[in-house]
């Protein structure tokens, strides 16, 4: 079963403001929770990412979850981590994805293994750049990396991740430039709740020509509490949350609703920043809050 080309790609190339969300597949062999989350998010977003072993923990595979999304009429973004599989396994998974009409792929290095990983061994046969190059090779040449001809060329629309930050005058977005050269077409960023920092970061990307070659979707999400926001800032690498937003959550009578209102405001602000093509909304297990934020922002 082969589907049409990527709806996410069409949305971005048409100049529409893209909305994507993220689902963490279940820790178990059931599809009900996945279906419920997808049904909730489907009316509000263009595509949904399925994480791949996020936090280096065992969950349903991103590929299986993405296939299920596709069968539910939802556009998936297949996340592929380089941590767990070698190039044979990854190319095989990519062909499986293409067979089910899955076109969007987010290439990731993968979270580091921790002490709780049951003596797991990291692979890293690819890094994110070499994975992007391998996917582009399959698209363009119609062969595996060893030169074996594929029965049909895939049509993958590839993305990568990045960490917004406040650049100094000397900073050059070298990593992102290399990923774009390797085949990335879009980028989904880590959480960035500081629009002033985001503006300066985007100005730097524009100065190096990246906003003309990459569609940038900034990471946002509805914060639930001041304590939760502090934990995210302290524990999720690269997360930017200003002190002022944390104080606003502390002062709120209903912090979760305040988090939705903050998210909606920042979605609207992000739309006005040159080079921002959309937002990537993350709130594990709290998908209704994502929908509420999009509705409050006037984009549902």
mmCIF file of C-alpha atoms in Angstrom, residues 8-276:
data_model
loop_
_atom_site.group_PDB
_atom_site.id
_atom_site.type_symbol
_atom_site.label_atom_id
_atom_site.label_comp_id
_atom_site.label_asym_id
_atom_site.label_seq_id
_atom_site.Cartn_x
_atom_site.Cartn_y
_atom_site.Cartn_z
ATOM 1 C CA UNK A 8 3.467 17.975 5.704
ATOM 2 C CA UNK A 9 5.760 18.684 2.762
ATOM 3 C CA UNK A 10 2.841 20.076 0.745
ATOM 4 C CA UNK A 11 1.762 22.274 3.667
ATOM 5 C CA UNK A 12 5.247 23.726 4.116
ATOM 6 C CA UNK A 13 5.987 24.170 0.429
ATOM 7 C CA UNK A 14 2.629 25.929 -0.001
ATOM 8 C CA UNK A 15 3.614 28.493 2.614
ATOM 9 C CA UNK A 16 1.023 27.452 5.183
ATOM 10 C CA UNK A 17 1.910 27.613 8.881
ATOM 11 C CA UNK A 18 2.458 23.986 9.887
ATOM 12 C CA UNK A 19 1.369 22.457 13.177
ATOM 13 C CA UNK A 20 2.880 19.159 14.266
ATOM 14 C CA UNK A 21 2.538 17.265 17.523
ATOM 15 C CA UNK A 22 4.244 14.326 19.153
ATOM 16 C CA UNK A 23 3.085 11.025 20.639
ATOM 17 C CA UNK A 24 5.181 8.684 22.745
ATOM 18 C CA UNK A 25 4.186 5.114 21.746
ATOM 19 C CA UNK A 26 2.819 2.950 24.568
ATOM 20 C CA UNK A 27 4.919 0.798 26.860
ATOM 21 C CA UNK A 28 3.028 -2.312 25.831
ATOM 22 C CA UNK A 29 1.505 -4.212 22.936
ATOM 23 C CA UNK A 30 -1.764 -2.286 22.759
ATOM 24 C CA UNK A 31 -3.041 0.284 20.292
ATOM 25 C CA UNK A 32 -5.972 1.786 22.171
ATOM 26 C CA UNK A 33 -4.021 4.593 23.848
ATOM 27 C CA UNK A 34 -2.291 5.392 20.562
ATOM 28 C CA UNK A 35 -5.622 5.537 18.732
ATOM 29 C CA UNK A 36 -7.145 7.790 21.392
ATOM 30 C CA UNK A 37 -4.246 10.243 21.247
ATOM 31 C CA UNK A 38 -4.310 10.282 17.453
ATOM 32 C CA UNK A 39 -8.066 10.894 17.330
ATOM 33 C CA UNK A 40 -7.656 13.826 19.710
ATOM 34 C CA UNK A 41 -4.821 15.447 17.762
ATOM 35 C CA UNK A 42 -5.895 14.658 14.192
ATOM 36 C CA UNK A 43 -8.286 17.629 13.717
ATOM 37 C CA UNK A 44 -5.679 20.098 14.978
ATOM 38 C CA UNK A 45 -2.343 19.223 13.354
ATOM 39 C CA UNK A 46 -0.865 18.378 9.964
ATOM 40 C CA UNK A 47 1.327 15.514 11.155
ATOM 41 C CA UNK A 48 2.209 13.599 14.323
ATOM 42 C CA UNK A 49 5.686 12.462 15.344
ATOM 43 C CA UNK A 50 6.122 8.995 16.854
ATOM 44 C CA UNK A 51 9.140 8.928 19.151
ATOM 45 C CA UNK A 52 11.790 6.203 18.844
ATOM 46 C CA UNK A 53 13.003 4.902 22.182
ATOM 47 C CA UNK A 54 12.847 8.350 23.760
ATOM 48 C CA UNK A 55 14.882 8.599 26.937
ATOM 49 C CA UNK A 56 16.537 5.294 25.966
ATOM 50 C CA UNK A 57 13.517 3.399 27.315
ATOM 51 C CA UNK A 58 11.637 0.466 25.804
ATOM 52 C CA UNK A 59 8.343 1.317 24.135
ATOM 53 C CA UNK A 60 6.473 0.208 21.012
ATOM 54 C CA UNK A 61 8.608 0.891 17.960
ATOM 55 C CA UNK A 62 8.195 4.142 16.116
ATOM 56 C CA UNK A 63 7.676 2.206 12.871
ATOM 57 C CA UNK A 64 4.799 0.111 14.231
ATOM 58 C CA UNK A 65 3.178 3.193 15.752
ATOM 59 C CA UNK A 66 3.616 5.171 12.510
ATOM 60 C CA UNK A 67 2.020 2.384 10.467
ATOM 61 C CA UNK A 68 -0.939 2.395 12.849
ATOM 62 C CA UNK A 69 -1.231 6.183 12.493
ATOM 63 C CA UNK A 70 -1.251 5.831 8.723
ATOM 64 C CA UNK A 71 -4.015 3.231 8.936
ATOM 65 C CA UNK A 72 -6.025 5.631 11.117
ATOM 66 C CA UNK A 73 -5.803 8.331 8.441
ATOM 67 C CA UNK A 74 -3.216 10.367 10.361
ATOM 68 C CA UNK A 75 -0.023 11.651 8.747
ATOM 69 C CA UNK A 76 2.932 10.279 10.736
ATOM 70 C CA UNK A 77 6.476 11.511 11.155
ATOM 71 C CA UNK A 78 8.668 8.465 11.681
ATOM 72 C CA UNK A 79 11.456 9.242 14.138
ATOM 73 C CA UNK A 80 14.607 7.172 13.674
ATOM 74 C CA UNK A 81 17.292 7.093 16.345
ATOM 75 C CA UNK A 82 20.803 6.058 15.340
ATOM 76 C CA UNK A 83 21.466 4.652 18.807
ATOM 77 C CA UNK A 84 19.839 1.237 18.522
ATOM 78 C CA UNK A 85 20.156 -0.186 14.997
ATOM 79 C CA UNK A 86 22.852 -0.596 12.365
ATOM 80 C CA UNK A 87 22.600 0.600 8.767
ATOM 81 C CA UNK A 88 21.122 -2.666 7.491
ATOM 82 C CA UNK A 89 18.290 -2.568 10.021
ATOM 83 C CA UNK A 90 17.625 1.141 9.501
ATOM 84 C CA UNK A 91 17.482 0.859 5.698
ATOM 85 C CA UNK A 92 15.147 -2.131 6.077
ATOM 86 C CA UNK A 93 12.873 -0.124 8.404
ATOM 87 C CA UNK A 94 12.856 2.732 5.902
ATOM 88 C CA UNK A 95 11.710 0.424 3.114
ATOM 89 C CA UNK A 96 8.981 -0.900 5.394
ATOM 90 C CA UNK A 97 7.860 2.649 6.104
ATOM 91 C CA UNK A 98 7.795 3.533 2.399
ATOM 92 C CA UNK A 99 5.679 0.454 1.668
ATOM 93 C CA UNK A 100 3.010 1.811 4.015
ATOM 94 C CA UNK A 101 3.055 5.319 2.531
ATOM 95 C CA UNK A 102 5.085 6.871 5.334
ATOM 96 C CA UNK A 103 7.101 9.713 3.815
ATOM 97 C CA UNK A 104 8.130 11.946 6.733
ATOM 98 C CA UNK A 105 11.286 10.923 8.602
ATOM 99 C CA UNK A 106 13.019 12.736 11.467
ATOM 100 C CA UNK A 107 16.650 11.647 11.729
ATOM 101 C CA UNK A 108 18.005 11.734 15.279
ATOM 102 C CA UNK A 109 21.220 10.707 16.963
ATOM 103 C CA UNK A 110 19.215 9.411 19.948
ATOM 104 C CA UNK A 111 19.250 9.968 23.699
ATOM 105 C CA UNK A 112 22.258 8.609 25.581
ATOM 106 C CA UNK A 113 22.002 5.303 27.408
ATOM 107 C CA UNK A 114 21.669 5.511 31.187
ATOM 108 C CA UNK A 115 22.408 3.252 34.132
ATOM 109 C CA UNK A 116 18.886 1.796 33.879
ATOM 110 C CA UNK A 117 19.291 0.390 30.375
ATOM 111 C CA UNK A 118 19.699 -3.280 31.318
ATOM 112 C CA UNK A 119 23.211 -3.426 29.858
ATOM 113 C CA UNK A 120 22.048 -2.229 26.441
ATOM 114 C CA UNK A 121 24.737 -1.545 23.836
ATOM 115 C CA UNK A 122 24.686 1.630 21.757
ATOM 116 C CA UNK A 123 25.199 1.113 18.013
ATOM 117 C CA UNK A 124 25.618 4.514 16.305
ATOM 118 C CA UNK A 125 26.494 2.972 12.943
ATOM 119 C CA UNK A 126 25.017 6.201 11.555
ATOM 120 C CA UNK A 127 24.939 9.647 13.066
ATOM 121 C CA UNK A 128 22.125 12.026 12.169
ATOM 122 C CA UNK A 129 24.070 13.500 9.232
ATOM 123 C CA UNK A 130 25.072 10.165 7.711
ATOM 124 C CA UNK A 131 21.505 8.883 8.202
ATOM 125 C CA UNK A 132 20.162 11.896 6.300
ATOM 126 C CA UNK A 133 22.688 11.257 3.536
ATOM 127 C CA UNK A 134 21.666 7.583 3.364
ATOM 128 C CA UNK A 135 17.979 8.500 3.046
ATOM 129 C CA UNK A 136 18.764 11.034 0.312
ATOM 130 C CA UNK A 137 20.772 8.338 -1.494
ATOM 131 C CA UNK A 138 17.794 5.952 -1.396
ATOM 132 C CA UNK A 139 15.526 8.732 -2.698
ATOM 133 C CA UNK A 140 17.824 9.905 -5.490
ATOM 134 C CA UNK A 141 19.595 6.742 -6.606
ATOM 135 C CA UNK A 142 16.952 4.129 -5.879
ATOM 136 C CA UNK A 143 19.551 1.816 -4.365
ATOM 137 C CA UNK A 144 20.754 0.719 -0.947
ATOM 138 C CA UNK A 145 24.066 2.082 0.279
ATOM 139 C CA UNK A 146 25.784 -1.032 -1.073
ATOM 140 C CA UNK A 147 24.319 -0.409 -4.533
ATOM 141 C CA UNK A 148 21.507 -2.974 -4.578
ATOM 142 C CA UNK A 149 18.647 -1.689 -6.752
ATOM 143 C CA UNK A 150 15.342 -1.007 -5.015
ATOM 144 C CA UNK A 151 12.172 -2.156 -6.762
ATOM 145 C CA UNK A 152 10.755 1.368 -6.276
ATOM 146 C CA UNK A 153 12.345 4.638 -5.207
ATOM 147 C CA UNK A 154 11.048 5.967 -1.877
ATOM 148 C CA UNK A 155 9.915 9.592 -1.544
ATOM 149 C CA UNK A 156 11.064 10.523 1.933
ATOM 150 C CA UNK A 157 10.730 14.067 3.278
ATOM 151 C CA UNK A 158 13.534 14.307 5.820
ATOM 152 C CA UNK A 159 13.881 16.407 8.917
ATOM 153 C CA UNK A 160 16.335 16.905 11.742
ATOM 154 C CA UNK A 161 16.411 18.409 15.229
ATOM 155 C CA UNK A 162 18.177 21.473 16.595
ATOM 156 C CA UNK A 163 18.581 23.486 19.798
ATOM 157 C CA UNK A 164 17.704 27.188 19.590
ATOM 158 C CA UNK A 165 19.952 29.392 21.706
ATOM 159 C CA UNK A 166 21.096 33.003 21.982
ATOM 160 C CA UNK A 167 23.983 33.217 19.474
ATOM 161 C CA UNK A 168 26.937 35.508 19.844
ATOM 162 C CA UNK A 169 28.364 37.449 16.912
ATOM 163 C CA UNK A 170 30.876 34.723 16.084
ATOM 164 C CA UNK A 171 28.488 31.767 16.134
ATOM 165 C CA UNK A 172 27.920 29.835 12.928
ATOM 166 C CA UNK A 173 25.178 27.156 12.660
ATOM 167 C CA UNK A 174 27.705 24.586 11.466
ATOM 168 C CA UNK A 175 25.813 21.480 12.565
ATOM 169 C CA UNK A 176 22.573 22.597 10.930
ATOM 170 C CA UNK A 177 24.398 23.623 7.757
ATOM 171 C CA UNK A 178 25.906 20.128 7.560
ATOM 172 C CA UNK A 179 22.543 18.461 8.165
ATOM 173 C CA UNK A 180 20.898 20.577 5.482
ATOM 174 C CA UNK A 181 23.677 19.683 3.052
ATOM 175 C CA UNK A 182 23.172 16.006 3.923
ATOM 176 C CA UNK A 183 19.499 16.137 2.989
ATOM 177 C CA UNK A 184 17.398 17.714 5.746
ATOM 178 C CA UNK A 185 14.396 19.656 4.458
ATOM 179 C CA UNK A 186 12.808 20.645 7.762
ATOM 180 C CA UNK A 187 13.883 21.029 11.369
ATOM 181 C CA UNK A 188 11.900 20.580 14.571
ATOM 182 C CA UNK A 189 13.522 22.271 17.560
ATOM 183 C CA UNK A 190 13.735 21.645 21.276
ATOM 184 C CA UNK A 191 11.390 23.713 23.476
ATOM 185 C CA UNK A 192 12.023 27.445 23.173
ATOM 186 C CA UNK A 193 9.641 29.641 25.172
ATOM 187 C CA UNK A 194 11.737 32.809 24.838
ATOM 188 C CA UNK A 195 10.672 34.633 21.694
ATOM 189 C CA UNK A 196 13.486 37.211 21.948
ATOM 190 C CA UNK A 197 16.081 34.429 21.913
ATOM 191 C CA UNK A 198 14.201 32.732 19.084
ATOM 192 C CA UNK A 199 14.226 35.912 16.991
ATOM 193 C CA UNK A 200 17.997 36.305 17.359
ATOM 194 C CA UNK A 201 18.547 32.610 16.601
ATOM 195 C CA UNK A 202 16.389 32.847 13.454
ATOM 196 C CA UNK A 203 18.195 36.001 12.333
ATOM 197 C CA UNK A 204 21.459 34.072 12.537
ATOM 198 C CA UNK A 205 20.024 31.153 10.539
ATOM 199 C CA UNK A 206 18.767 33.624 7.937
ATOM 200 C CA UNK A 207 22.171 35.284 7.710
ATOM 201 C CA UNK A 208 23.637 31.903 6.724
ATOM 202 C CA UNK A 209 20.904 31.199 4.166
ATOM 203 C CA UNK A 210 19.273 28.389 6.140
ATOM 204 C CA UNK A 211 15.753 29.819 6.324
ATOM 205 C CA UNK A 212 15.676 29.704 2.510
ATOM 206 C CA UNK A 213 16.656 26.012 2.494
ATOM 207 C CA UNK A 214 15.041 24.622 5.651
ATOM 208 C CA UNK A 215 11.533 24.817 7.089
ATOM 209 C CA UNK A 216 11.921 25.598 10.803
ATOM 210 C CA UNK A 217 9.258 24.400 13.255
ATOM 211 C CA UNK A 218 9.905 25.704 16.758
ATOM 212 C CA UNK A 219 9.256 23.456 19.750
ATOM 213 C CA UNK A 220 6.527 24.646 22.125
ATOM 214 C CA UNK A 221 3.961 23.059 24.401
ATOM 215 C CA UNK A 222 1.426 23.734 27.161
ATOM 216 C CA UNK A 223 3.262 23.879 30.490
ATOM 217 C CA UNK A 224 1.346 22.308 33.397
ATOM 218 C CA UNK A 225 2.973 23.919 36.430
ATOM 219 C CA UNK A 226 5.919 25.998 37.607
ATOM 220 C CA UNK A 227 7.585 22.905 39.079
ATOM 221 C CA UNK A 228 7.129 21.033 35.812
ATOM 222 C CA UNK A 229 8.619 23.938 33.864
ATOM 223 C CA UNK A 230 11.659 24.014 36.172
ATOM 224 C CA UNK A 231 12.128 20.271 35.764
ATOM 225 C CA UNK A 232 12.004 20.583 31.970
ATOM 226 C CA UNK A 233 14.546 23.412 31.989
ATOM 227 C CA UNK A 234 16.883 21.495 34.273
ATOM 228 C CA UNK A 235 16.556 18.031 32.723
ATOM 229 C CA UNK A 236 15.683 18.366 29.022
ATOM 230 C CA UNK A 237 18.867 19.407 27.253
ATOM 231 C CA UNK A 238 18.564 22.729 25.447
ATOM 232 C CA UNK A 239 15.134 23.682 26.827
ATOM 233 C CA UNK A 240 14.670 27.460 27.170
ATOM 234 C CA UNK A 241 12.006 28.711 29.605
ATOM 235 C CA UNK A 242 12.332 32.291 30.930
ATOM 236 C CA UNK A 243 11.979 32.980 34.651
ATOM 237 C CA UNK A 244 9.084 35.311 33.892
ATOM 238 C CA UNK A 245 6.961 32.480 32.506
ATOM 239 C CA UNK A 246 7.683 30.349 35.573
ATOM 240 C CA UNK A 247 6.638 33.216 37.863
ATOM 241 C CA UNK A 248 3.454 33.594 35.810
ATOM 242 C CA UNK A 249 2.651 29.905 36.358
ATOM 243 C CA UNK A 250 3.367 30.253 40.084
ATOM 244 C CA UNK A 251 0.951 33.181 40.370
ATOM 245 C CA UNK A 252 -1.840 31.542 38.361
ATOM 246 C CA UNK A 253 -4.984 30.242 40.054
ATOM 247 C CA UNK A 254 -5.109 27.438 37.457
ATOM 248 C CA UNK A 255 -1.516 26.784 36.300
ATOM 249 C CA UNK A 256 -2.493 24.204 33.662
ATOM 250 C CA UNK A 257 -4.922 26.636 32.010
ATOM 251 C CA UNK A 258 -2.312 29.372 32.270
ATOM 252 C CA UNK A 259 0.099 27.032 30.459
ATOM 253 C CA UNK A 260 -2.404 26.635 27.623
ATOM 254 C CA UNK A 261 -2.793 30.416 27.388
ATOM 255 C CA UNK A 262 0.983 30.925 27.359
ATOM 256 C CA UNK A 263 1.362 28.322 24.612
ATOM 257 C CA UNK A 264 -1.356 29.957 22.504
ATOM 258 C CA UNK A 265 0.284 33.381 22.887
ATOM 259 C CA UNK A 266 3.677 32.015 21.868
ATOM 260 C CA UNK A 267 2.237 30.197 18.841
ATOM 261 C CA UNK A 268 0.833 33.537 17.671
ATOM 262 C CA UNK A 269 4.154 35.308 18.317
ATOM 263 C CA UNK A 270 6.123 32.609 16.512
ATOM 264 C CA UNK A 271 3.959 33.069 13.409
ATOM 265 C CA UNK A 272 5.265 36.626 13.102
ATOM 266 C CA UNK A 273 8.965 35.718 13.285
ATOM 267 C CA UNK A 274 10.652 35.664 9.882
ATOM 268 C CA UNK A 275 11.744 32.176 8.907
ATOM 269 C CA UNK A 276 9.452 30.264 11.269
#
